[in-house]
Every structure is written in C-alpha cells, then in structure tokens.
Short mmCIF file of C-alpha atoms and ligand atoms in Angstrom, two decimals:
data_model
loop_
_atom_site.label_atom_id
_atom_site.label_comp_id
_atom_site.label_asym_id
_atom_site.label_seq_id
_atom_site.Cartn_x
_atom_site.Cartn_y
_atom_site.Cartn_z
CA MET A 169 -4.10 -136.07 73.20
CA THR A 170 -4.56 -139.33 71.29
CA GLU A 171 -1.80 -142.08 70.83
CA GLN A 172 -2.38 -143.30 67.31
CA THR A 173 -1.49 -147.08 66.38
CA SER A 174 -1.96 -146.32 62.71
CA ASP A 175 0.44 -143.98 60.82
CA PHE A 176 -1.75 -140.97 60.24
CA LEU A 177 1.53 -138.82 59.27
CA ASP A 178 0.90 -138.73 55.54
CA ASP A 179 1.80 -142.42 54.79
CA ASP A 180 0.01 -143.21 51.89
CA HIS A 181 1.47 -146.33 51.05
CA PRO A 182 0.48 -150.11 51.40
CA HIS A 183 1.94 -152.01 54.49
CA GLU A 184 3.87 -154.93 54.55
CA GLU A 185 2.52 -157.07 57.38
CA CYS A 186 5.20 -159.13 58.80
CA GLY A 187 8.99 -160.04 58.97
CA LEU A 188 10.21 -163.47 60.16
CA PHE A 189 13.46 -164.40 61.69
CA GLY A 190 14.55 -168.02 63.14
CA ILE A 191 17.76 -169.33 64.12
CA TYR A 192 18.99 -172.78 65.06
CA GLY A 193 22.28 -173.63 67.00
CA HIS A 194 23.51 -170.47 68.30
CA ILE A 195 24.26 -169.87 71.88
CA ASP A 196 22.77 -166.00 71.55
CA ALA A 197 19.62 -167.19 69.68
CA ALA A 198 17.25 -164.75 71.36
CA ALA A 199 19.89 -161.58 70.81
CA HIS A 200 20.45 -162.57 67.27
CA THR A 201 16.78 -162.96 66.63
CA ALA A 202 16.20 -159.37 68.03
CA LEU A 203 18.92 -158.01 65.79
CA GLY A 204 17.45 -159.72 62.71
CA LEU A 205 13.94 -158.43 63.57
CA HIS A 206 15.37 -154.87 64.06
CA ALA A 207 16.67 -155.25 60.32
CA LEU A 208 13.15 -156.25 59.28
CA GLN A 209 11.39 -153.45 61.10
CA HIS A 210 10.31 -151.95 57.76
CA ARG A 211 8.09 -155.21 57.55
CA GLY A 212 6.02 -154.37 60.46
CA GLN A 213 6.18 -151.75 63.25
CA GLU A 214 3.37 -152.54 65.46
CA ALA A 215 4.22 -155.54 67.34
CA VAL A 216 7.09 -157.95 67.94
CA GLY A 217 7.69 -161.38 69.64
CA ILE A 218 10.49 -163.95 70.18
CA VAL A 219 10.15 -167.35 71.39
CA THR A 220 13.21 -169.43 72.37
CA TYR A 221 13.67 -173.20 73.49
CA ASP A 222 15.76 -174.34 76.08
CA SER A 223 16.03 -177.61 77.95
CA GLY A 224 12.40 -178.92 77.55
CA GLN A 225 11.10 -175.36 77.93
CA PHE A 226 9.85 -172.54 75.55
CA ASN A 227 10.06 -169.13 76.74
CA SER A 228 8.34 -166.02 75.02
CA HIS A 229 8.23 -162.40 74.99
CA ARG A 230 5.80 -160.68 72.80
CA ALA A 231 4.78 -156.79 73.04
CA ILE A 232 3.44 -153.93 71.07
CA GLY A 233 5.79 -151.58 69.57
CA LEU A 234 9.21 -151.67 68.17
CA VAL A 235 11.96 -154.13 68.36
CA GLY A 236 14.32 -151.48 69.80
CA ASP A 237 11.74 -150.51 72.38
CA ASN A 238 11.02 -154.17 73.66
CA PHE A 239 14.19 -156.24 73.18
CA SER A 240 17.12 -153.86 74.03
CA THR A 241 17.52 -154.69 77.49
CA GLU A 242 19.53 -157.45 78.90
CA ASP A 243 16.95 -158.16 81.46
CA VAL A 244 14.57 -159.31 78.56
CA ILE A 245 17.05 -161.13 76.50
CA SER A 246 18.64 -162.86 79.23
CA GLN A 247 15.28 -164.60 79.95
CA LEU A 248 14.87 -165.95 76.46
CA THR A 249 17.41 -168.60 77.01
CA GLY A 250 18.32 -171.55 74.36
CA SER A 251 20.08 -171.89 71.23
CA THR A 252 16.98 -171.85 69.06
CA ALA A 253 14.56 -169.03 68.50
CA ILE A 254 11.86 -167.65 66.07
CA GLY A 255 10.63 -163.94 66.06
CA HIS A 256 8.29 -161.91 64.25
CA VAL A 257 7.33 -158.42 63.49
CA ARG A 258 3.98 -157.52 62.64
CA TYR A 259 1.84 -154.61 61.10
CA SER A 260 -1.69 -155.17 61.87
CA THR A 261 -4.68 -154.33 59.93
CA THR A 262 -8.12 -153.10 61.16
CA GLY A 263 -8.99 -153.59 64.84
CA GLY A 264 -5.98 -152.25 66.33
CA THR A 265 -2.89 -154.26 67.84
CA VAL A 266 -3.89 -156.42 70.69
CA ILE A 267 -1.31 -158.67 72.36
CA ARG A 268 -3.27 -161.76 71.95
CA ASN A 269 -2.52 -161.44 68.08
CA VAL A 270 1.16 -160.85 68.44
CA GLN A 271 3.12 -163.73 67.07
CA PRO A 272 5.00 -166.35 67.30
CA LEU A 273 1.80 -168.02 68.44
CA PHE A 274 2.67 -170.89 70.85
CA ALA A 275 0.48 -174.14 71.57
CA GLU A 276 1.19 -177.39 73.47
CA PHE A 277 0.33 -180.47 71.44
CA LYS A 278 0.23 -184.15 72.51
CA PHE A 279 3.71 -184.40 70.57
CA GLY A 280 5.00 -181.21 72.58
CA GLY A 281 5.03 -177.57 72.17
CA LEU A 282 5.12 -175.67 68.81
CA ALA A 283 5.54 -171.93 68.22
CA VAL A 284 4.51 -170.66 64.77
CA ALA A 285 5.08 -167.12 63.00
CA HIS A 286 3.68 -166.35 59.58
CA ASN A 287 3.92 -163.72 56.95
CA GLY A 288 1.24 -163.49 54.30
CA ASN A 289 -2.41 -164.08 54.34
CA LEU A 290 -4.60 -167.20 53.91
CA THR A 291 -7.26 -166.50 51.80
CA ASN A 292 -9.79 -169.61 52.91
CA ALA A 293 -8.79 -169.15 56.69
CA TYR A 294 -12.28 -167.64 57.39
CA ALA A 295 -13.94 -170.74 55.86
CA VAL A 296 -11.55 -173.39 57.58
CA ARG A 297 -11.99 -171.39 60.87
CA ARG A 298 -15.49 -171.62 60.59
CA ASN A 299 -15.64 -175.35 59.86
CA LEU A 300 -13.10 -175.77 62.90
CA ILE A 301 -15.31 -173.84 65.18
CA GLU A 302 -18.26 -176.15 64.08
CA ARG A 303 -16.11 -179.03 65.19
CA GLY A 304 -15.45 -177.68 68.72
CA SER A 305 -12.26 -175.49 68.32
CA ILE A 306 -11.92 -172.39 70.36
CA PHE A 307 -9.96 -169.64 69.02
CA GLN A 308 -8.06 -167.05 71.06
CA SER A 309 -6.73 -164.77 68.54
CA THR A 310 -7.95 -163.06 65.29
CA SER A 311 -4.86 -164.08 63.64
CA ASP A 312 -5.01 -166.62 60.78
CA THR A 313 -1.70 -168.17 62.04
CA GLU A 314 -4.06 -169.81 64.79
CA THR A 315 -5.90 -171.54 62.06
CA ILE A 316 -2.56 -173.42 61.20
CA ILE A 317 -2.15 -174.28 64.73
CA HIS A 318 -5.69 -175.74 65.06
CA LEU A 319 -5.21 -177.77 62.00
CA ILE A 320 -1.94 -179.09 63.24
CA ALA A 321 -3.60 -180.20 66.57
CA ARG A 322 -6.37 -182.13 64.71
CA SER A 323 -4.05 -183.92 62.19
CA GLU A 324 -4.08 -187.56 62.19
CA TYR A 325 -0.37 -187.73 61.30
CA GLY A 326 2.04 -188.71 63.80
CA ARG A 327 5.52 -186.54 63.00
CA VAL A 328 5.17 -183.09 63.54
CA VAL A 329 6.45 -182.17 59.98
CA ASP A 330 3.69 -184.48 58.56
CA ARG A 331 1.05 -182.80 60.68
CA LEU A 332 2.47 -179.51 59.40
CA THR A 333 2.27 -180.63 55.87
CA ASP A 334 -1.16 -181.82 56.27
CA ALA A 335 -2.37 -178.63 57.75
CA ILE A 336 -0.82 -176.42 55.29
CA SER A 337 -2.17 -178.50 52.32
CA GLN A 338 -5.77 -177.52 53.63
CA LEU A 339 -4.97 -173.87 53.18
CA GLU A 340 -4.80 -171.34 50.25
CA GLY A 341 -3.27 -168.23 50.29
CA ALA A 342 0.15 -166.32 50.46
CA TYR A 343 2.56 -167.45 53.38
CA SER A 344 5.96 -167.76 54.41
CA LEU A 345 6.31 -169.27 57.91
CA VAL A 346 8.66 -170.28 60.44
CA ALA A 347 7.96 -172.81 63.29
CA LEU A 348 9.86 -174.06 66.46
CA THR A 349 9.69 -177.46 68.23
CA GLY A 350 11.91 -178.73 70.87
CA LYS A 351 14.07 -180.25 68.33
CA LYS A 352 13.39 -178.57 64.80
CA LEU A 353 13.25 -175.01 63.13
CA ILE A 354 10.90 -175.27 60.25
CA GLY A 355 10.74 -172.91 57.34
CA VAL A 356 7.73 -173.15 54.57
CA ARG A 357 6.95 -171.18 51.71
CA ASP A 358 3.76 -171.39 49.81
CA PRO A 359 3.55 -173.19 46.52
CA HIS A 360 3.41 -169.94 44.52
CA GLY A 361 6.33 -168.34 46.54
CA VAL A 362 4.60 -165.09 46.86
CA ARG A 363 6.22 -164.00 50.00
CA PRO A 364 10.03 -164.08 50.35
CA LEU A 365 12.08 -166.51 52.61
CA VAL A 366 16.06 -167.13 52.64
CA ILE A 367 18.16 -169.41 54.49
CA GLY A 368 21.67 -168.35 55.97
CA ARG A 369 24.61 -169.61 57.88
CA LEU A 370 26.22 -167.81 60.80
CA GLY A 371 29.09 -170.30 61.70
CA ASP A 372 27.54 -173.69 62.46
CA ALA A 373 24.24 -172.07 63.05
CA TYR A 374 21.24 -172.01 60.58
CA ILE A 375 19.08 -169.09 59.90
CA ILE A 376 15.65 -168.88 58.14
CA THR A 377 14.26 -165.19 57.47
CA SER A 378 12.27 -162.90 55.26
CA GLU A 379 15.12 -160.78 53.75
CA THR A 380 18.80 -160.98 53.39
CA CYS A 381 19.20 -157.56 55.36
CA ALA A 382 18.48 -159.64 58.29
CA LEU A 383 21.46 -161.96 57.81
CA ASP A 384 23.83 -158.81 57.08
CA ILE A 385 23.10 -157.28 60.27
CA ILE A 386 24.49 -160.23 62.32
CA GLY A 387 27.30 -160.98 59.70
CA ALA A 388 25.70 -164.32 58.49
CA ARG A 389 26.14 -165.71 54.97
CA PHE A 390 23.23 -165.95 52.45
CA VAL A 391 22.88 -169.45 51.51
CA ARG A 392 19.73 -169.61 49.15
CA ASP A 393 16.17 -168.73 48.69
CA ILE A 394 13.84 -171.45 50.23
CA ASP A 395 11.91 -172.53 47.07
CA PRO A 396 8.18 -172.11 46.43
CA GLY A 397 6.40 -175.04 48.07
CA GLU A 398 9.48 -176.12 49.96
CA ILE A 399 9.63 -177.07 53.55
CA VAL A 400 13.20 -176.83 55.09
CA ILE A 401 13.57 -178.50 58.33
CA ILE A 402 16.67 -178.01 60.43
CA ASP A 403 17.81 -180.18 63.31
CA GLU A 404 20.74 -181.71 64.74
CA SER A 405 21.44 -183.76 61.64
CA GLY A 406 21.42 -180.64 59.44
CA LEU A 407 19.12 -179.14 56.71
CA HIS A 408 16.63 -181.31 55.23
CA SER A 409 14.23 -180.38 52.31
CA LEU A 410 10.95 -181.44 51.34
CA LYS A 411 8.65 -180.48 48.37
CA PRO A 412 5.33 -182.20 49.36
CA PHE A 413 3.01 -180.08 47.55
CA THR A 414 1.76 -179.89 43.92
CA LYS A 415 4.06 -177.68 41.91
CA LYS A 416 2.52 -174.50 41.01
CA PRO A 417 3.80 -171.43 38.85
CA ARG A 418 5.97 -169.19 40.72
CA ARG A 419 4.32 -165.87 41.59
CA PHE A 420 6.54 -163.96 43.64
CA CYS A 421 5.23 -160.41 44.58
CA ILE A 422 6.48 -158.02 42.29
CA PHE A 423 5.68 -155.11 44.85
CA GLU A 424 8.36 -156.69 47.03
CA TYR A 425 11.03 -155.27 44.62
CA ILE A 426 9.01 -151.91 44.04
CA TYR A 427 8.63 -150.98 47.50
CA PHE A 428 8.28 -153.45 50.52
CA ALA A 429 11.98 -155.10 50.59
CA ARG A 430 14.75 -153.18 51.87
CA PRO A 431 16.88 -151.83 49.22
CA ASP A 432 19.97 -153.49 50.38
CA SER A 433 18.41 -157.11 50.34
CA MET A 434 18.64 -159.64 47.55
CA ILE A 435 15.51 -161.46 46.72
CA GLU A 436 15.26 -164.52 44.54
CA GLY A 437 18.79 -163.75 43.07
CA LYS A 438 18.21 -159.90 42.33
CA HIS A 439 19.42 -156.98 44.22
CA VAL A 440 16.34 -154.88 45.30
CA TYR A 441 18.29 -151.79 44.95
CA ALA A 442 19.44 -152.42 41.37
CA ILE A 443 15.92 -153.17 40.39
CA ARG A 444 14.60 -149.99 41.74
CA LYS A 445 17.10 -148.20 39.78
CA ASN A 446 16.14 -150.19 36.55
CA ILE A 447 12.42 -149.30 37.32
CA GLY A 448 13.48 -145.54 37.34
CA ARG A 449 15.28 -145.99 33.96
CA GLU A 450 12.52 -147.67 32.32
CA LEU A 451 10.13 -144.85 33.67
CA ALA A 452 12.35 -142.38 32.12
CA ARG A 453 12.73 -144.13 28.73
CA GLU A 454 8.68 -144.24 28.73
CA SER A 455 7.71 -140.83 30.04
CA ASN A 456 10.32 -138.26 30.40
CA ILE A 457 9.79 -134.77 29.77
CA PRO A 458 12.06 -131.63 29.64
CA ALA A 459 12.91 -130.75 33.52
CA ASP A 460 15.61 -129.16 35.62
CA VAL A 461 15.63 -131.34 38.52
CA ILE A 462 14.75 -135.15 39.66
CA VAL A 463 13.55 -135.17 43.10
CA PRO A 464 12.72 -138.21 44.80
CA VAL A 465 10.04 -138.47 47.38
CA PRO A 466 11.90 -139.92 50.32
CA ASP A 467 12.87 -142.66 51.26
CA SER A 468 11.45 -145.11 49.16
CA GLY A 469 11.30 -143.00 45.79
CA VAL A 470 15.09 -142.37 46.04
CA PRO A 471 16.61 -145.49 44.05
CA ALA A 472 14.14 -145.19 41.27
CA ALA A 473 14.63 -141.31 41.18
CA LEU A 474 18.43 -141.95 40.71
CA GLY A 475 17.73 -144.39 37.88
CA TYR A 476 15.50 -141.95 36.33
CA ALA A 477 18.06 -139.37 36.88
CA GLN A 478 20.87 -141.20 35.02
CA GLU A 479 18.70 -142.40 32.16
CA ALA A 480 17.22 -138.62 31.52
CA ASN A 481 20.58 -137.12 32.14
CA ILE A 482 18.71 -134.63 34.51
CA PRO A 483 20.39 -133.56 37.82
CA PHE A 484 19.25 -135.62 40.91
CA GLU A 485 18.42 -133.31 43.86
CA LEU A 486 17.32 -134.10 47.27
CA GLY A 487 14.33 -131.39 47.11
CA ILE A 488 12.35 -133.16 49.88
CA ILE A 489 13.79 -133.82 53.19
CA ARG A 490 12.19 -136.52 55.38
CA ASN A 491 12.21 -136.29 59.29
CA HIS A 492 13.31 -139.55 60.44
CA TYR A 493 12.32 -139.03 64.02
CA VAL A 494 8.58 -139.16 63.36
CA GLY A 495 7.87 -142.64 64.72
CA ARG A 496 4.69 -144.55 64.00
CA THR A 497 3.31 -143.82 67.53
CA PHE A 498 3.15 -140.07 68.02
CA ILE A 499 1.16 -137.50 69.96
CA GLU A 500 -1.34 -136.54 67.25
CA PRO A 501 -1.23 -132.70 66.68
CA THR A 502 -4.69 -130.72 67.15
CA ALA A 503 -6.75 -130.43 64.17
CA GLN A 504 -5.99 -126.86 64.32
CA LEU A 505 -2.14 -127.23 63.99
CA ARG A 506 -2.73 -129.92 61.18
CA ASN A 507 -4.70 -127.19 59.09
CA LEU A 508 -1.98 -124.90 59.65
CA GLY A 509 0.05 -127.21 57.62
CA VAL A 510 2.32 -128.78 60.00
CA ARG A 511 4.95 -130.74 58.08
CA LEU A 512 5.79 -133.55 60.39
CA LYS A 513 7.27 -135.84 58.03
CA HIS A 514 8.41 -133.99 54.71
CA ASN A 515 9.66 -130.39 53.95
CA ALA A 516 10.74 -128.93 50.87
CA ASN A 517 14.26 -127.97 50.34
CA GLN A 518 13.63 -124.71 48.87
CA GLY A 519 17.29 -124.14 47.62
CA SER A 520 17.17 -126.87 45.18
CA ILE A 521 13.82 -126.57 43.83
CA LYS A 522 13.00 -122.88 43.62
CA GLY A 523 12.26 -121.31 40.02
CA LYS A 524 12.91 -124.86 38.78
CA ARG A 525 10.91 -127.63 36.71
CA VAL A 526 10.63 -130.46 38.91
CA ILE A 527 9.97 -134.19 38.15
CA LEU A 528 8.94 -135.90 41.36
CA VAL A 529 9.46 -139.65 41.51
CA ASP A 530 7.60 -141.87 44.02
CA ASP A 531 6.85 -145.45 44.16
CA SER A 532 3.18 -145.82 44.27
CA ILE A 533 -0.14 -143.79 44.72
CA VAL A 534 -2.58 -145.36 47.00
CA ARG A 535 -5.24 -142.95 48.24
CA GLY A 536 -3.44 -139.79 46.76
CA THR A 537 -3.30 -138.16 49.90
CA THR A 538 0.34 -137.83 50.51
CA SER A 539 0.97 -136.94 46.85
CA THR A 540 -1.41 -134.06 46.92
CA LYS A 541 0.34 -132.47 50.04
CA ILE A 542 3.82 -133.07 48.63
CA VAL A 543 3.01 -131.25 45.32
CA GLU A 544 1.45 -128.30 47.35
CA MET A 545 4.62 -128.19 49.50
CA VAL A 546 6.74 -128.14 46.27
CA ARG A 547 4.77 -125.59 44.46
CA ALA A 548 4.84 -123.42 47.69
CA ALA A 549 8.73 -123.70 47.59
CA GLY A 550 8.82 -121.97 44.29
CA ALA A 551 8.85 -124.80 41.80
CA THR A 552 7.94 -123.48 38.34
CA GLU A 553 6.34 -126.79 36.97
CA VAL A 554 5.62 -129.89 39.07
CA HIS A 555 5.64 -133.33 37.22
CA MET A 556 5.04 -136.77 38.76
CA ARG A 557 6.19 -140.23 37.81
CA ILE A 558 5.43 -143.32 39.34
CA SER A 559 7.74 -146.54 39.76
CA SER A 560 4.66 -148.82 39.83
CA PRO A 561 1.78 -149.07 37.52
CA PRO A 562 -1.57 -147.55 39.03
CA THR A 563 -2.86 -149.74 41.94
CA THR A 564 -6.06 -150.44 40.77
CA HIS A 565 -7.08 -153.57 43.18
CA SER A 566 -6.62 -154.52 46.80
CA CYS A 567 -4.01 -157.20 48.09
CA PHE A 568 -5.24 -160.28 49.71
CA TYR A 569 -1.96 -161.74 49.95
CA GLY A 570 -0.35 -160.36 53.07
CA ILE A 571 -0.06 -156.60 52.33
CA ASP A 572 -2.58 -154.09 53.73
CA THR A 573 -4.24 -151.80 51.14
CA PRO A 574 -7.29 -150.17 51.06
CA GLU A 575 -10.54 -151.45 49.66
CA ARG A 576 -10.87 -150.72 46.09
CA GLU A 577 -13.24 -147.70 46.73
CA GLN A 578 -10.46 -145.80 48.24
CA LEU A 579 -7.77 -146.58 45.68
CA MET A 580 -7.45 -143.51 43.55
CA ALA A 581 -6.51 -145.34 40.57
CA ALA A 582 -9.43 -147.75 40.80
CA GLN A 583 -11.73 -144.44 40.68
CA HIS A 584 -10.09 -142.22 38.11
CA ASN A 585 -7.98 -142.31 35.16
CA VAL A 586 -4.40 -140.88 34.96
CA GLN A 587 -5.50 -137.43 33.62
CA GLN A 588 -8.18 -137.08 36.59
CA MET A 589 -5.57 -138.12 38.98
CA ALA A 590 -3.21 -135.59 37.93
CA ASP A 591 -5.81 -132.86 38.24
CA ILE A 592 -6.71 -133.94 41.70
CA ILE A 593 -3.15 -134.25 42.90
CA GLY A 594 -2.37 -130.82 41.32
CA VAL A 595 0.64 -131.82 39.02
CA ASP A 596 1.37 -130.52 35.44
CA SER A 597 1.66 -134.12 34.31
CA LEU A 598 1.41 -137.73 35.79
CA ALA A 599 2.45 -140.98 34.46
CA PHE A 600 3.06 -144.47 35.79
CA ILE A 601 5.54 -147.04 34.45
CA SER A 602 3.85 -149.63 32.30
CA ILE A 603 3.21 -153.23 33.32
CA ASP A 604 5.54 -154.31 30.60
CA GLY A 605 8.07 -151.62 31.49
CA LEU A 606 8.01 -153.00 35.21
CA TYR A 607 8.63 -156.65 33.92
CA ARG A 608 11.62 -155.39 31.91
CA ALA A 609 12.95 -153.85 35.10
CA VAL A 610 12.91 -156.96 36.81
CA GLY A 611 14.61 -158.77 33.89
CA GLU A 612 11.84 -160.09 31.77
CA ALA A 613 11.27 -159.35 28.18
CA LYS A 614 7.61 -158.65 29.09
CA ARG A 615 4.67 -159.69 31.09
CA ASP A 616 3.45 -163.20 29.95
CA GLN A 617 -0.30 -162.55 29.65
CA GLU A 618 -1.02 -166.41 29.79
CA LEU A 619 1.24 -167.04 32.84
CA PRO A 620 2.53 -164.00 34.31
CA GLN A 621 6.03 -164.52 35.87
CA TYR A 622 5.02 -162.48 39.19
CA CYS A 623 1.92 -161.86 41.06
CA ASP A 624 0.89 -158.33 40.09
CA ALA A 625 -2.77 -158.48 41.14
CA CYS A 626 -2.79 -154.82 42.67
CA PHE A 627 -1.98 -153.46 39.19
CA THR A 628 -3.91 -156.00 36.94
CA GLY A 629 -6.48 -157.59 38.99
CA ASP A 630 -5.33 -161.09 38.04
CA TYR A 631 -5.25 -162.75 41.30
CA PRO A 632 -3.11 -165.94 41.13
CA ILE A 633 -4.48 -167.74 44.27
CA PRO A 634 -8.12 -168.23 44.69
CA LEU A 635 -9.84 -165.89 47.02
CA VAL A 636 -11.85 -168.35 48.79
CA ASP A 637 -13.18 -166.34 51.62
CA ARG A 638 -14.00 -163.11 49.46
CA ASP A 639 -15.52 -164.93 46.78
CA GLY A 640 -17.47 -167.02 49.49
CA GLY A 641 -19.09 -163.59 50.44
CA GLY A 642 -19.39 -161.86 53.60
CA MET A 643 -16.08 -162.33 54.96
CA PRO A 644 -14.28 -159.41 56.65
CA LYS A 645 -10.87 -158.57 55.29
CA GLN A 646 -9.23 -159.26 58.60
CA LEU A 647 -10.61 -162.17 60.56
CA SER A 648 -12.55 -160.81 63.53
CA LEU A 649 -13.56 -162.64 66.76
CA LEU A 650 -16.70 -160.45 66.97
CA ALA A 651 -17.70 -161.55 63.57
CA GLU A 652 -17.39 -165.02 64.70
CA ARG A 653 -19.86 -164.37 67.65
CA ASP A 654 -22.54 -162.82 65.31
FE1 SF4 B 995 2.14 -158.04 45.97
FE2 SF4 B 995 0.33 -156.75 44.62
FE3 SF4 B 995 0.42 -159.47 44.72
FE4 SF4 B 995 -0.50 -158.31 46.85
S1 SF4 B 995 -1.48 -158.30 45.04
S2 SF4 B 995 1.23 -160.08 46.70
S3 SF4 B 995 1.18 -156.54 46.69
S4 SF4 B 995 1.70 -158.01 43.72
#
C-alpha cells in the first residue's frame, strides 16, 4: 500500500498553490488564523503553517497535511501565543512536499525576525537565486519565497518595509504575500494584481487574507481588496498604504473566477458564485442544444450548470454524486481494483439520467482523463446522449503564475482540436465558452485584444509578465536544490 501525496483520484484540474492569512491585534491570533486557513483549504491541501509573535519571540508550527489535522488541538494552538500571526496553506508541485518548504518561512535579520508566506510564482526566481548563490547565499528550501528572504537580508536599506520594497522590486512574477515582524503585519500584491489579497476587520483587529471566505468564517468584516502593486502595513498606529512600484496594467487571474476561488468569496468587487452562474448562462447562449437534463460535474461545475440550466430552461439534476470523504491522502487501491472501475470519487445517479439526453457541465478540461471516465459512467447509467459544455475556454497553455498545470504536451486542448477532444472523451458533442463569452460573464463587453483586462494566458498564451526563467532556458518549472547542485 502506498500513500499518495498527489491526488490520483481522478482529479484533472489545475491546482491552486497557496492561501494566505494574517491577523494583527487579536488575543486569539493563532486560533483565528487556523480557522481562516481552514476556509482557504481549497487553495492548498498538502501543508500548513502558522507563525505568531509574542513578547520578543516568534512561535511556529508547520506540518504536512490539512489544517484540521494539525491545528485542531489546544496543545498546538496554546503554544502559538501572541496577538499577531500569519499562516499559509500550500499545494506543492513536483518533488513532493517536504517540511523545509512549508511556509511561512522565517529568518533572523540584523533588524530582527521576519516571517513570510507567499501565494503565486516568481518568474525570475531561478535567475535571482543563481545570482545570490554566486554571491555566497545558502538556500535551505526549494521555495521561491526564500529568494525574497535573501534579497531582504542583502538590501542596503534600513527600515524593514524599505528592504522588502527593495527586494520585491528585483522580482518578476505573480505574488501576493503576507509578512510578520515583531511590530508589523505587512501585505503585498504584485503590480499586476494576479493573485487575490483582501483586508478585513474583526473588532479592532486587522486581517489580510487571500479570500473573503476566510473573513466570513471568523465573523470578520470585509474592508477592501489590496490594490495591485500596493503594500499595506499594519502596526500599532493603524493601517498604512504604500504604492512604491511603477504602475502596471491590472491582470487579475480570470481562472480564479472560473474555478480556484471559493464560490462564496467576493473578489475585486464581484461575487464568485454570481460570476460562475453568468458563465453558465453565456455558455448556454453560445452552445445550447436540445437535451432533457443539465448535470454538473461536482462540485466545481455546479454554479455554471445552474446558470446554464436557467438560461436554457432545461431541468437541473444532480446526476453525478461526489464522495466528499475521499481525501487527498488515501490508500491507493490496487491496480486490479482500479481496473474493475472502483468509483471512489464520483458515481452516477442513475434515477436522474437513465433514458435522458444529458448535458454535462464542467469547468475545465486539463488532461481529459476525468472527463473520459465520467462520460463512460454516465453512459453506463443509461443516458441516451451525452454532451459536454465547459465553462472555460480550452486550456492550451501552462500557468507560470502560481497555478500548477501540466506541461503543454499533457494539455489535451494543446494537442487536439475540439472535435478530436470530443471523440477521445466519447461525447456526442463538446463545446467551450468563448474567450469573449467569458469576458462578458465577468462584466466586460469583450476581451480587449491590445490590453486584456485579465490574465488569461492559459487560454490564449498571452503572458502578461515576462517568463524570465523559462525563456532564459533550462529552468525547472519548480526550483530544485538538486538542479542547483548540478
Ligand atoms: Fe490564472 Fe491562467 Fe493566468 Fe495562470 S495563466 S494566472 S491560471 S489566467
């Protein structure tokens, strides 16, 4: 029996890589951070960490696994004393999850201690890191967050905020980060604002976190999004805002609206759930065909399927049931059992699809492996026709901004046209929302071809931030200590 750290259970979605939570000025900082991270668990399920500060000392607990498995006991929380904290949930890419990569990372500097947690991906981290190593830096993790720490340490500025600004101005990429010193909680969003970061309040306490669902869980009030390129500093005199970087066009990740963010979150002034329903409506307007039922692929396809069903005036049915008790870490069934078609994660709800023409609604097709199995299952349950509608345009390119997607060669839409994909998946018809349909669903008239309003690079190949490492050649997608040694 093998314990898997990657999700082998038919999960064919891109993975969000991190969620952030920071709190300043609350007596139960660690417990609130654990709850906030629990609400952000969808953004990363492989590792979790919390750092607090109390009377001259930083306290930290970092672990592999889920928030609930590591921070639910009084023993752990009671050791994380202090009224300020930051925390992080992480999904790792290649190389597995090792504790040295679990964030927040912490370092002692000449100005004192600093903990940093990061969501996103630095696109020039490898080049910067190589340069730092040549100048004598010693790295302990493969996380590009450590690059930020080294740059802060080497900065010639005095104040921590100036050092951080100096460090960040040398970096390219998509990043939201939270940092904690003995006196300050700091939040930063990259100049394009690719990844989300919001401010909330709970009584007198301040919170900085990835999504508003982490505010809701602790009864905190949403204040505002942190602006692209903004640095927010919270200390005993309140909240201070800096915008030290050259202003760049806003390019929020449009995939957050399609899939990554929790549907009950509000991001950049828009409710994610409402946007997902809009996408379903647009999809129905663009590509509806006669059918008896609309069936979502649970759970992420549900809001788009609802919008589709309402627009097309076709009944919505839960024709596929998902087993919620299948975790990411699971004892792998033997190959023999898998071949018998063990349906660990999804099962067809025969009563609602037998003898019917079914339109399945899902949010994306990455490798196509899940879709093929689901279609097979729905046909086996007696559907007379199976059509598939996808609430994102075809995923033709990899993401380099903090979402784990396979290499292009493994992306089904990069290798096949829509008809070929339909044949492989085994559906009677397949359609994706158009890129302009997607932009309409998020409230734009259409995609601005000159200056797109969002990052949509995984659908268009139009990367808004230079891919310094990738284009420099020979860089592993995820930084590797071993690669450094070669
Ligand atoms: Fe989001 Fe795709 Fe851009 Fe990555 S490439 S940030 S997933 S829109």
